[in-house]
Amino acid sequence: MLKCVRHYISKKHKGQVDILTEWIKTRSRTVRYFSVGSHSNERSNPSIFTVGSRHYKGLDDSQSPRLTPHQVTTILRLNETSIEENNGAIRGFETNQLRSNNPIEDRRGEAKLPHGNKYLFGVYDGHAGCACAQALNERLFNYLAVALSPSEVVERVKNGEIDLDKELLHWYHGGVEYRHSELRELYAKSLRKFARENLTNFSDDQYVPDILMQAFLRLDEDIGSEALPVTTNTVLNGNTSSVLNTELLTIAFAGAVACVAYIDGTDMFVANVGDCRAVLGVNKGADNWEAKELTQQHDANNESEVNRILKQHPNESNNVIKNGRLFGDLAPFRAFGDVRYKWHAKDLKHIMNTNRFPHSFISVYGDKLLPNNYNTPPYLIAEPEIKYHQLSPKDKFLVLASDGLWDMISPEKVIQLVAGHMDGRQVLVNFDLPRENMTLGAINQLLTQRKKSFANKTVDSNVATHLIRNAIGQDHLQLSAQLTLPNSISRFYRDDITVTVVFFDSDYIMDNVT
Amino acid sequence: MEVRHIFRQCLNIHKKCVCPGLGSRRRFEEILFNGRGLSASRRYSTGTVTSLEREAIPLPKEARVVICGGGILGSSVAYHLTERGWTDIVLLEQGSLTCGTTWHSAGMIGQLRADTIEMEMVRYSRNLYKRLEEEGHGLGWKECGSVNVARTHDRMIDFRRKHALASATGLEVHMLTPHEIKQMCPLLKSDDLEGGIWIPSDGAVTAPDVAMVFSKLAKDKGVKILEGVTVEKIQLQNDVVKGVKTSAGTINCEYFVNCAGQWAREVGKRSVPKVRVPLHSCEHYYLVTKPLEKVDRMMPVIRDQDGYIYSREWNGGILAGGFEPVSKPVFHTGVPDKFEFQLLQEDWDHFQILLEQILHRFPFLEDAEIRQLINGPESFTPDSNWILGESAEVDNYYVAAGMNSRGIVGSGGIGKYLAEWIIDGEPSIDLWQYDVRRYVDHHNNRQFLQDRMREVLGTQYSLRYPREDYKTGRKLRTSPLHTRLEVAGACFGETMAYERPMWFDPDKRERGEDAYIHQGSFKKPDWFDIAQEEYMACKERVCLIDMSSFAKFEIKSSGEEALDYLQYLCSNNIALESGSIIHTGMQNKLGGFENDCSIARIGKNFFFMICPATQQTRALSWLQRNLPADGSVQVRDVTSMYSGINVIGPHAQQLLADVTDVSTTKKDFNVMTCKIIDVGHAGGITAMRLTHAGEDGFILYIPSEYALHVYDTLMNAGKDYGIRNAGYYAIRHLRIEKSFAYWGLDLDAHTTPLECGREFRVKFDGKDFIGKDALIKQRKEGVSQKFVQFMLENFDVDNDVWPWGEEPIFRNGQYVGKTSTCGYGFTLDRMICLGFISDFDENGQPKVNPNMNDFVMDKNAVYEIDIAGIKYSAKPGIHTPKLALSSVDPSLLASLHR
């Protein structure tokens, strides 16, 4: 079913590149950069901190260690993947990630449901570490698959008779890597429970957005309840090791936003929690492209979100949103995890009291684990906003990306870059006369058209890499400077970037649109 | 039906000649066009005919000449050697005759060239092809004429310059108006043209057929042609050709001729020492259309060089191709095995720039159907000139390769003159511009070749302004002063890959202009005012000029052998006391200038020789070839060891005195003497009191590591003398005004000292030297040409097209010669042209005249020089004008600061 899977850089190679980037970053610490001054006391976790564009121009590339063009390209292409598909509305997708945080806090996943032409594409942007994003990547598609699958499949899930990674879903590029095998067991248990409940409520005419919503909410619920202190935890029954316990707490206290596109035939649903974005590239004829946004960002710039929070916490308007953040701290207004904005104060206090050792997962919060004036939790929800879109033949591709990309370039520019890349990619193929007995005039017309496309010829054959390259630097010097930022300051200049571009098969859509 | 018709036509042609193998035209047609069997997905398309009916000739054990390469060049050389009576020749072809590049050549025979030598060679080719066709050898010759069209005013100037030279030397050419072009070629879009030029006697041939006719005729006279035999090693003894080891055995031979086309560079490596043949393959494109009703078989060949394109009739259709500005070099790591009758995959995108221009010029082709696009690789050279002659590295090893898409048109003349070269030791015309010895090693560097080739292919047609250098492969050889000079605003020109400052324009950088690339002009160049300032500074103050590019040699022996050796090589007397310098020619046996140099006697048996930069390879080859066999004399090329700074001008004497310990007065340091001196803190500097420009001054030859120190010392010390940098144009104008001839520009192997007023530099008595007999004969009988300086009357230096060399000179309306170098005489306030003139007989042969000076200076003689169609009256002179020699007493001049 998978036509072709290409990994541009093998794992072995990947290791070498990591060493290279580390070496470069180590070296770059000795180089004088600029004053980070006012940010040096910034204690909020990196991805919540507003990063990117406002510092971008201030980066003095002349002060950076210089990479060779080959090094730049190697780093940029480290995580790129291209998949071609020949089923359903999908022609394939290309994806890539570039880290700023170490380790990267973004995650992404792509999978196909084994029954019918149904695809899932997800982008997750973690904060306060990568734990929650990792958990989403491991679990969310399973929850969605259970919610979306026929009852016989769900039955097998319930009974534990199904290999989750092979039968419930077909993961692209090898599936997810689990962080803890013990957690995996725990997750499976929670999923079986979800399946059981799902079966009791099963009906054939469920509304898809409701199904998606249910899966999202259930997962967030499970993340929270699995981590609750042992006394109240019904799942763990006190048998779990303290390591595992700590791990579950780490996941729950960390947070992540998520954006998932679910494509079934020509129906597309985009479920979004937080500030990732999904933008559709719509071709309105010739070179005219529209960037159609399918998501709204859940943050302080979104008036309806602000109103929602203020309405839910009517007497706390002075306190709950400060400096455009939840409690002056958290930028997204919806997220998975982040239980310190969801749990009761007493549970949080219990955690504070039982984890007062140095380097514990809560030590980064100091005394502020419990926000001031924490009166009416929950303040944060993981309820997705879900948008339905009927694919039309004019819809050529969908770009899913974390805010690391959108901080750098606008959706319009992204759509232009992808469109140009598609155009440029065509001229990479050697031109053969399409038919016998052509006239010179006709040949010249074709060639002239190609010549225009040559302007779009790009360095990177992977469009996600192409976007990342264009997002972080206009020229080699800028790219080199951006890629050699030391870990300690990198996040002030750019966030982790994850980009997935899904290409649609217009012919299929044309034939199947109802 | 159509294809069959063509085959019949081709077969008819081939009934007339029995060639080894099948008729090539037929094979050409089959390979090229037979049913589009050339799958584009394959890297190389393979012809349908893969093997020839070869006659089984055993490899001879011995031959006088072995020729490597069965293309147009190898077969022409074989043919011309037999015409001269040499028949003991073996021609080896690794594949089949013509299978390399000859078979896909477009076969256009155009005679309009930029200089008389190449015109003479291609005119010979054309006449030969016409004659052979008339004698019944089918080579597809048709005299359809050529029309070259101009889109720009400057291209018209180029045409007028060529028109002047061509018509003066007997080639019928006509300038055309756009209207006349339309009448002659109705198919051509002409409303955007400035004009054109028509050459009625031009034509076209079927290229492979020419090669087949040559080889057939050669074979008839006894040349053994072996196909499928590869040359593996050229065997030498004492750097002389001894034999050739081949895939079929070994042949002993006296001469080896490398005519291996795009394989020639590789073949050059198959001997020890290697022979450098700097060439590189590039893709070359043309398309062929299906037959078109509108196309007349005798349609002239059309060249629209401003659109990079050419076209000719081909089997009722149009063959059209061109030379795009940026080419695609190929075969960087060598030509693939068995690349026989093969083409490269067509890159339509690359061809589009040409297709667009073809359709622009021939709008009717919009509806023409394509038959095939041909991508046939051809070889090109760093300066876009052929590579001919005996190699510098190995005696009796000749090269004829690097045709730059001018192989078919050149092959006749090249064959003829190469045969002369092999048999007589010298060709009868000067072929220095094609001489294989004009290269140094770096020219053969593959990376350099690849870079340069991108540009070279396009220069076949792009408008070349006078003195225009290539833009690629620059900044390779630089003097230690280079960066200083660059910062000071030097604008560089390239000679033998050496970057030499031509003039200094400190503001050029600020204007954002490149220091290496200069926009040329046919009219007053943009450096004119600066060259004048530098000229005046050399005349009135003091300048430093970087002369590091000059070729330098040390000649030593333990006894007097070096002196004897040089006395035999040089026509002047070298036996002067130590510390003297002498200007001398080195003549060939015909008395011509093999080299023109200055020799300083540093010690009793130690000589330092300086000659033009272009002589670096040639001079060394000449010196080594004539070395005593006993090894008693050592010759060493020290060009890269020493930098040269010319301290020129009336203040030079005092300036040098300020920074050195020796007295520089003329009494203590006479003109044409040298001393080893200190300058500043540096020592071991050879200071010579001469300037090559007729002004007072010194050239300092400095061990390279001290060059910067010496330069800085002089510049600092010279501040109060008004010192400044100057470039080569300053020297050029100083010496042209004084009528000093330079080797390689004015003088060559076919001019003698007696012909350029240098009899005084020939020591006839008391010594023997190469060329003495020829010079004695000349002295007795007179000369057939004379070096003359002309001053133009009524020349508007600001607005007229300048003379740049190769302008025809007329005496009483008769063509008598052409200019060699020209420049403005700032003191004489006249445009000056140098050149040789002859008294030609009715057959165009120069008459020997015992009173040549009288012929030149005849008071009743009226001279005119034709510059791009305008004849300027010119005043001749055979001595340096007195005014040009005027100098000033430096103590009376205030220094002027810029």
Coordinates of N, CA and C in Angstrom, one line a residue, chain A residues 228-381:
Chain A
L228 N -2.5 11.1 38.7 CA -3.0 11.6 40.0 C -2.3 10.8 41.1
P229 N -2.1 11.4 42.3 CA -1.4 10.7 43.4 C -2.1 9.4 43.7
V230 N -1.2 8.5 44.0 CA -1.6 7.1 44.1 C -2.9 6.8 44.9
T231 N -3.1 7.6 45.9 CA -4.2 7.3 46.8 C -5.5 7.4 46.0
T232 N -5.5 8.3 45.0 CA -6.8 8.5 44.3 C -6.7 7.8 42.9
N233 N -5.6 7.2 42.6 CA -5.4 6.7 41.2 C -6.1 5.3 41.2
T234 N -7.0 5.2 40.3 CA -7.7 3.9 40.2 C -7.0 3.0 39.2
V235 N -6.3 3.5 38.3 CA -5.7 2.7 37.3 C -4.4 1.9 37.8
L236 N -3.6 2.7 38.6 CA -2.3 2.1 39.0 C -2.4 1.1 40.1
N237 N -3.4 1.4 40.9 CA -3.6 0.5 42.1 C -2.4 0.4 43.0
G238 N -1.6 1.4 43.0 CA -0.5 1.4 43.9 C 0.6 0.4 43.5
N239 N 0.5 -0.2 42.3 CA 1.5 -1.2 42.0 C 2.7 -0.6 41.2
T240 N 2.5 0.6 40.8 CA 3.5 1.1 39.9 C 4.8 1.6 40.6
S241 N 5.9 1.5 39.9 CA 7.1 1.9 40.5 C 7.1 3.4 40.6
S242 N 8.0 3.9 41.5 CA 8.0 5.4 41.6 C 8.6 6.1 40.4
V243 N 9.4 5.3 39.6 CA 10.0 5.9 38.4 C 8.8 6.2 37.4
L244 N 8.0 5.2 37.3 CA 6.9 5.3 36.4 C 5.9 6.4 36.8
N245 N 5.8 6.4 38.1 CA 4.9 7.5 38.7 C 5.4 8.9 38.4
T246 N 6.7 9.0 38.6 CA 7.4 10.3 38.2 C 7.2 10.6 36.8
E247 N 7.3 9.6 35.9 CA 7.2 9.8 34.5 C 5.8 10.3 34.1
L248 N 4.8 9.6 34.7 CA 3.4 10.0 34.5 C 3.2 11.5 34.9
L249 N 3.7 11.8 36.1 CA 3.6 13.2 36.5 C 4.3 14.2 35.6
T250 N 5.4 13.8 35.1 CA 6.2 14.7 34.2 C 5.3 14.9 33.0
I251 N 4.7 13.9 32.5 CA 3.9 14.0 31.3 C 2.7 14.9 31.6
A252 N 2.1 14.7 32.7 CA 0.9 15.5 33.0 C 1.2 17.0 33.3
F253 N 2.4 17.2 33.9 CA 2.7 18.6 34.2 C 3.3 19.3 33.0
A254 N 3.9 18.5 32.1 CA 4.2 19.2 30.8 C 3.0 19.4 30.1
G255 N 3.1 20.1 28.9 CA 1.9 20.3 28.1 C 2.2 20.2 26.7
A256 N 1.2 20.1 25.9 CA 1.4 20.1 24.4 C 0.1 20.5 23.7
V257 N 0.4 21.2 22.6 CA -0.8 21.6 21.7 C -0.8 20.6 20.6
A258 N -1.9 20.4 19.9 CA -2.0 19.4 18.9 C -2.9 19.9 17.8
C259 N -2.5 19.5 16.6 CA -3.3 19.7 15.4 C -3.4 18.5 14.6
V260 N -4.6 17.9 14.4 CA -4.7 16.7 13.6 C -5.6 16.9 12.5
A261 N -5.2 16.4 11.3 CA -6.1 16.4 10.2 C -6.5 14.9 9.9
Y262 N -7.8 14.7 9.8 CA -8.3 13.4 9.5 C -9.0 13.5 8.1
I263 N -8.5 12.6 7.2 CA -9.0 12.7 5.8 C -9.6 11.4 5.5
D264 N -10.9 11.4 5.2 CA -11.7 10.2 4.8 C -12.3 10.4 3.5
G265 N -11.7 9.8 2.4 CA -12.2 10.1 1.1 C -12.0 11.5 0.8
T266 N -13.0 12.3 0.5 CA -12.9 13.7 0.2 C -13.3 14.5 1.3
D267 N -13.6 13.9 2.5 CA -13.9 14.7 3.7 C -12.7 14.9 4.5
M268 N -12.5 16.1 4.9 CA -11.4 16.4 5.7 C -11.8 17.1 7.0
F269 N -11.3 16.6 8.1 CA -11.6 17.3 9.4 C -10.3 17.7 10.0
V270 N -10.3 18.9 10.5 CA -9.0 19.3 11.2 C -9.4 19.7 12.6
A271 N -8.8 18.9 13.6 CA -9.0 19.2 15.0 C -7.8 19.8 15.6
N272 N -8.1 21.0 16.3 CA -6.9 21.8 16.7 C -7.1 22.2 18.2
V273 N -6.0 22.0 18.9 CA -6.0 22.4 20.3 C -4.7 23.2 20.5
G274 N -4.8 24.5 20.6 CA -3.6 25.4 20.8 C -3.2 26.2 19.6
D275 N -1.9 26.3 19.4 CA -1.5 27.3 18.4 C -0.7 26.7 17.2
C276 N -0.9 25.4 16.9 CA -0.5 24.9 15.6 C -1.5 25.4 14.6
R277 N -1.1 25.3 13.3 CA -2.0 25.7 12.3 C -2.0 24.8 11.1
A278 N -3.2 24.7 10.5 CA -3.4 24.0 9.3 C -3.9 24.9 8.2
V279 N -3.1 25.0 7.1 CA -3.5 25.9 6.0 C -3.6 25.1 4.7
L280 N -4.7 25.4 4.0 CA -4.9 24.7 2.8 C -4.5 25.5 1.6
G281 N -3.8 24.9 0.6 CA -3.3 25.6 -0.6 C -4.4 25.4 -1.7
V282 N -5.1 26.5 -2.0 CA -6.2 26.4 -3.0 C -5.8 27.1 -4.3
N283 N -5.8 26.4 -5.3 CA -5.4 27.0 -6.6 C -6.6 27.6 -7.3
K284 N -6.5 28.9 -7.4 CA -7.7 29.6 -8.0 C -7.5 29.9 -9.5
G285 N -6.6 29.1 -10.1 CA -6.3 29.3 -11.6 C -4.9 29.9 -11.8
A286 N -4.2 29.3 -12.7 CA -2.8 29.8 -13.0 C -1.9 29.9 -11.8
D287 N -1.4 31.1 -11.6 CA -0.5 31.3 -10.5 C -1.2 31.9 -9.3
N288 N -2.5 31.9 -9.3 CA -3.2 32.5 -8.2 C -3.6 31.5 -7.1
W289 N -3.0 31.7 -6.0 CA -3.2 30.7 -4.9 C -3.8 31.4 -3.7
E290 N -4.7 30.7 -3.0 CA -5.3 31.2 -1.8 C -4.8 30.3 -0.6
A291 N -4.5 31.0 0.5 CA -4.1 30.3 1.7 C -5.3 30.2 2.6
K292 N -5.9 29.1 2.6 CA -7.2 29.0 3.4 C -6.9 28.3 4.8
E293 N -7.1 29.1 5.8 CA -6.8 28.6 7.1 C -7.9 27.8 7.7
L294 N -7.6 26.6 8.2 CA -8.6 25.7 8.7 C -8.6 25.6 10.2
T295 N -7.7 26.4 10.8 CA -7.6 26.4 12.3 C -7.6 27.8 12.8
Q296 N -8.0 27.9 14.0 CA -7.8 29.2 14.8 C -6.8 28.9 15.9
Q297 N -6.0 29.9 16.1 CA -5.0 29.7 17.2 C -5.7 30.0 18.5
H298 N -5.5 29.1 19.5 CA -6.1 29.4 20.8 C -5.1 30.1 21.7
D299 N -5.1 31.4 21.6 CA -4.2 32.2 22.4 C -4.8 33.6 22.6
A300 N -4.1 34.4 23.2 CA -4.6 35.8 23.6 C -5.0 36.6 22.4
N301 N -4.5 36.3 21.2 CA -4.8 37.1 20.0 C -6.2 36.7 19.5
N302 N -6.8 35.6 20.0 CA -8.1 35.1 19.6 C -9.1 35.6 20.6
E303 N -9.9 36.6 20.1 CA -10.8 37.3 21.0 C -11.9 36.3 21.6
S304 N -12.3 35.4 20.8 CA -13.3 34.5 21.3 C -12.8 33.6 22.4
E305 N -11.5 33.3 22.3 CA -10.9 32.5 23.3 C -10.8 33.2 24.6
V306 N -10.4 34.5 24.5 CA -10.3 35.3 25.7 C -11.6 35.4 26.4
N307 N -12.6 35.7 25.5 CA -14.0 35.8 26.1 C -14.4 34.5 26.8
R308 N -14.1 33.4 26.1 CA -14.5 32.1 26.7 C -13.9 31.9 28.1
I309 N -12.6 32.2 28.3 CA -12.0 32.1 29.6 C -12.6 33.0 30.6
L310 N -12.7 34.3 30.2 CA -13.3 35.3 31.1 C -14.7 34.9 31.5
K311 N -15.4 34.3 30.6 CA -16.8 34.0 30.9 C -16.8 32.8 31.9
Q312 N -15.9 31.9 31.7 CA -15.8 30.7 32.6 C -15.3 31.1 34.0
H313 N -14.5 32.2 34.1 CA -14.0 32.6 35.4 C -14.3 34.1 35.6
P314 N -15.6 34.3 35.8 CA -16.1 35.7 35.7 C -15.4 36.7 36.6
N315 N -15.0 36.3 37.8 CA -14.4 37.3 38.7 C -12.9 37.3 38.8
E316 N -12.3 36.7 37.8 CA -10.8 36.6 37.8 C -10.1 37.3 36.7
S317 N -10.9 38.3 36.0 CA -10.3 38.8 34.8 C -9.0 39.5 35.0
N318 N -8.7 40.0 36.2 CA -7.4 40.7 36.4 C -6.3 39.7 36.5
N319 N -6.6 38.5 36.8 CA -5.6 37.6 37.2 C -5.4 36.5 36.1
V320 N -6.5 36.0 35.5 CA -6.3 34.8 34.8 C -5.6 35.0 33.4
I321 N -5.7 36.2 32.8 CA -4.9 36.4 31.6 C -4.1 37.7 31.9
K322 N -2.8 37.4 31.9 CA -1.8 38.5 32.1 C -0.8 38.5 31.1
N323 N -0.4 39.7 30.5 CA 0.6 39.7 29.5 C 0.3 38.7 28.3
G324 N -1.0 38.6 28.1 CA -1.4 37.7 27.0 C -1.2 36.2 27.2
R325 N -1.0 35.9 28.5 CA -0.8 34.5 28.9 C -1.7 34.1 30.0
L326 N -2.0 32.8 30.0 CA -2.8 32.3 31.1 C -1.9 32.4 32.4
F327 N -2.4 33.1 33.4 CA -1.7 33.4 34.6 C -0.3 34.0 34.3
G328 N -0.3 34.8 33.2 CA 1.0 35.4 32.8 C 2.1 34.4 32.4
D329 N 1.7 33.2 32.2 CA 2.7 32.2 32.0 C 2.5 31.4 30.7
L330 N 1.3 30.9 30.5 CA 1.1 29.9 29.4 C 0.5 30.6 28.2
A331 N 1.2 30.5 27.1 CA 0.7 31.2 25.9 C -0.6 30.5 25.2
P332 N -0.6 29.2 25.0 CA -1.8 28.7 24.4 C -2.9 28.6 25.5
F333 N -4.1 28.8 25.0 CA -5.3 28.8 25.9 C -6.0 27.4 25.9
R334 N -5.5 26.5 25.1 CA -6.0 25.1 25.1 C -4.7 24.3 25.0
A335 N -4.7 23.2 25.8 CA -3.5 22.3 25.6 C -3.8 21.0 26.4
F336 N -3.1 20.0 25.9 CA -3.1 18.7 26.7 C -2.1 18.9 27.8
G337 N -2.3 18.0 28.9 CA -1.4 18.1 30.0 C -1.6 19.3 30.8
D338 N -0.5 19.9 31.2 CA -0.6 21.2 32.0 C -1.6 21.1 33.2
V339 N -1.4 20.0 33.9 CA -2.4 19.8 35.0 C -2.4 20.9 36.1
R340 N -1.3 21.7 36.1 CA -1.3 22.7 37.1 C -2.3 23.8 36.8
Y341 N -3.0 23.8 35.6 CA -4.1 24.7 35.4 C -5.4 23.9 35.3
K342 N -5.3 22.6 35.7 CA -6.5 21.8 35.5 C -6.9 21.1 36.9
W343 N -5.9 20.7 37.6 CA -6.3 19.9 38.9 C -6.8 20.9 40.0
H344 N -7.3 20.2 41.0 CA -7.7 21.0 42.2 C -6.4 21.4 42.9
A345 N -6.6 22.5 43.6 CA -5.4 23.0 44.4 C -4.9 22.0 45.3
K346 N -5.7 21.2 45.9 CA -5.2 20.3 46.9 C -4.4 19.2 46.3
D347 N -4.7 18.7 45.2 CA -3.9 17.7 44.5 C -2.5 18.3 44.1
L348 N -2.5 19.6 43.7 CA -1.3 20.2 43.3 C -0.4 20.4 44.6
K349 N -1.0 20.8 45.7 CA -0.3 20.9 46.9 C 0.3 19.6 47.3
H350 N -0.4 18.6 47.2 CA 0.1 17.2 47.5 C 1.3 16.9 46.7
I351 N 1.3 17.2 45.4 CA 2.4 17.0 44.6 C 3.6 17.8 45.0
M352 N 3.4 19.1 45.4 CA 4.4 19.9 45.8 C 5.1 19.3 47.1
N353 N 4.3 18.9 48.0 CA 4.8 18.3 49.2 C 5.5 17.0 49.1
T354 N 5.1 16.2 48.1 CA 5.8 14.9 48.0 C 7.0 14.9 47.0
N355 N 7.2 16.0 46.4 CA 8.3 16.1 45.4 C 9.3 17.2 45.7
R356 N 9.6 17.4 46.9 CA 10.5 18.5 47.3 C 12.0 18.2 47.2
F357 N 12.3 17.2 46.5 CA 13.7 16.9 46.3 C 14.3 17.7 45.1
P358 N 15.6 17.9 45.2 CA 16.2 18.7 44.1 C 16.1 17.9 42.8
H359 N 16.0 18.7 41.7 CA 15.9 18.1 40.3 C 14.7 17.3 40.1
S360 N 13.7 17.5 40.9 CA 12.4 16.8 40.6 C 11.8 17.5 39.5
F361 N 10.8 16.8 38.9 CA 10.2 17.4 37.7 C 9.5 18.7 37.9
I362 N 9.2 19.0 39.2 CA 8.5 20.3 39.5 C 9.5 21.4 39.9
S363 N 10.8 21.0 40.0 CA 11.7 22.0 40.6 C 11.8 23.2 39.6
V364 N 11.5 23.0 38.3 CA 11.6 24.2 37.4 C 10.6 25.3 37.8
Y365 N 9.6 24.9 38.5 CA 8.5 25.8 38.8 C 8.8 26.6 40.1
G366 N 9.8 26.1 40.9 CA 10.1 26.7 42.2 C 8.9 26.7 43.1
D367 N 8.6 27.8 43.6 CA 7.5 27.9 44.6 C 6.2 28.2 43.8
K368 N 6.3 28.3 42.5 CA 5.1 28.8 41.7 C 4.4 27.7 41.0
L369 N 4.5 26.5 41.5 CA 3.8 25.4 40.8 C 2.3 25.7 40.9
L370 N 1.8 26.1 42.0 CA 0.4 26.5 42.1 C 0.3 28.0 41.8
P371 N -0.4 28.3 40.7 CA -0.5 29.8 40.4 C -1.2 30.5 41.5
N372 N -0.9 31.8 41.6 CA -1.6 32.7 42.6 C -3.0 32.8 42.2
N373 N -3.8 32.9 43.2 CA -5.3 33.1 43.0 C -5.9 32.0 42.1
Y374 N -5.5 30.8 42.4 CA -5.9 29.6 41.7 C -7.2 29.1 42.3
N375 N -8.3 29.7 41.8 CA -9.6 29.5 42.6 C -10.6 28.6 41.9
T376 N -10.7 28.7 40.6 CA -11.8 27.9 40.0 C -11.3 27.0 38.8
P377 N -10.4 26.1 39.1 CA -9.9 25.2 38.0 C -11.1 24.4 37.6
P378 N -11.0 23.8 36.4 CA -9.9 24.0 35.4 C -9.9 25.3 34.6
Y379 N -8.7 25.8 34.4 CA -8.6 27.0 33.6 C -8.3 26.7 32.1
L380 N -7.8 25.5 31.9 CA -7.3 25.1 30.6 C -8.0 23.9 30.1
I381 N -8.4 23.8 28.9 CA -9.1 22.7 28.3 C -8.3 22.1 27.1

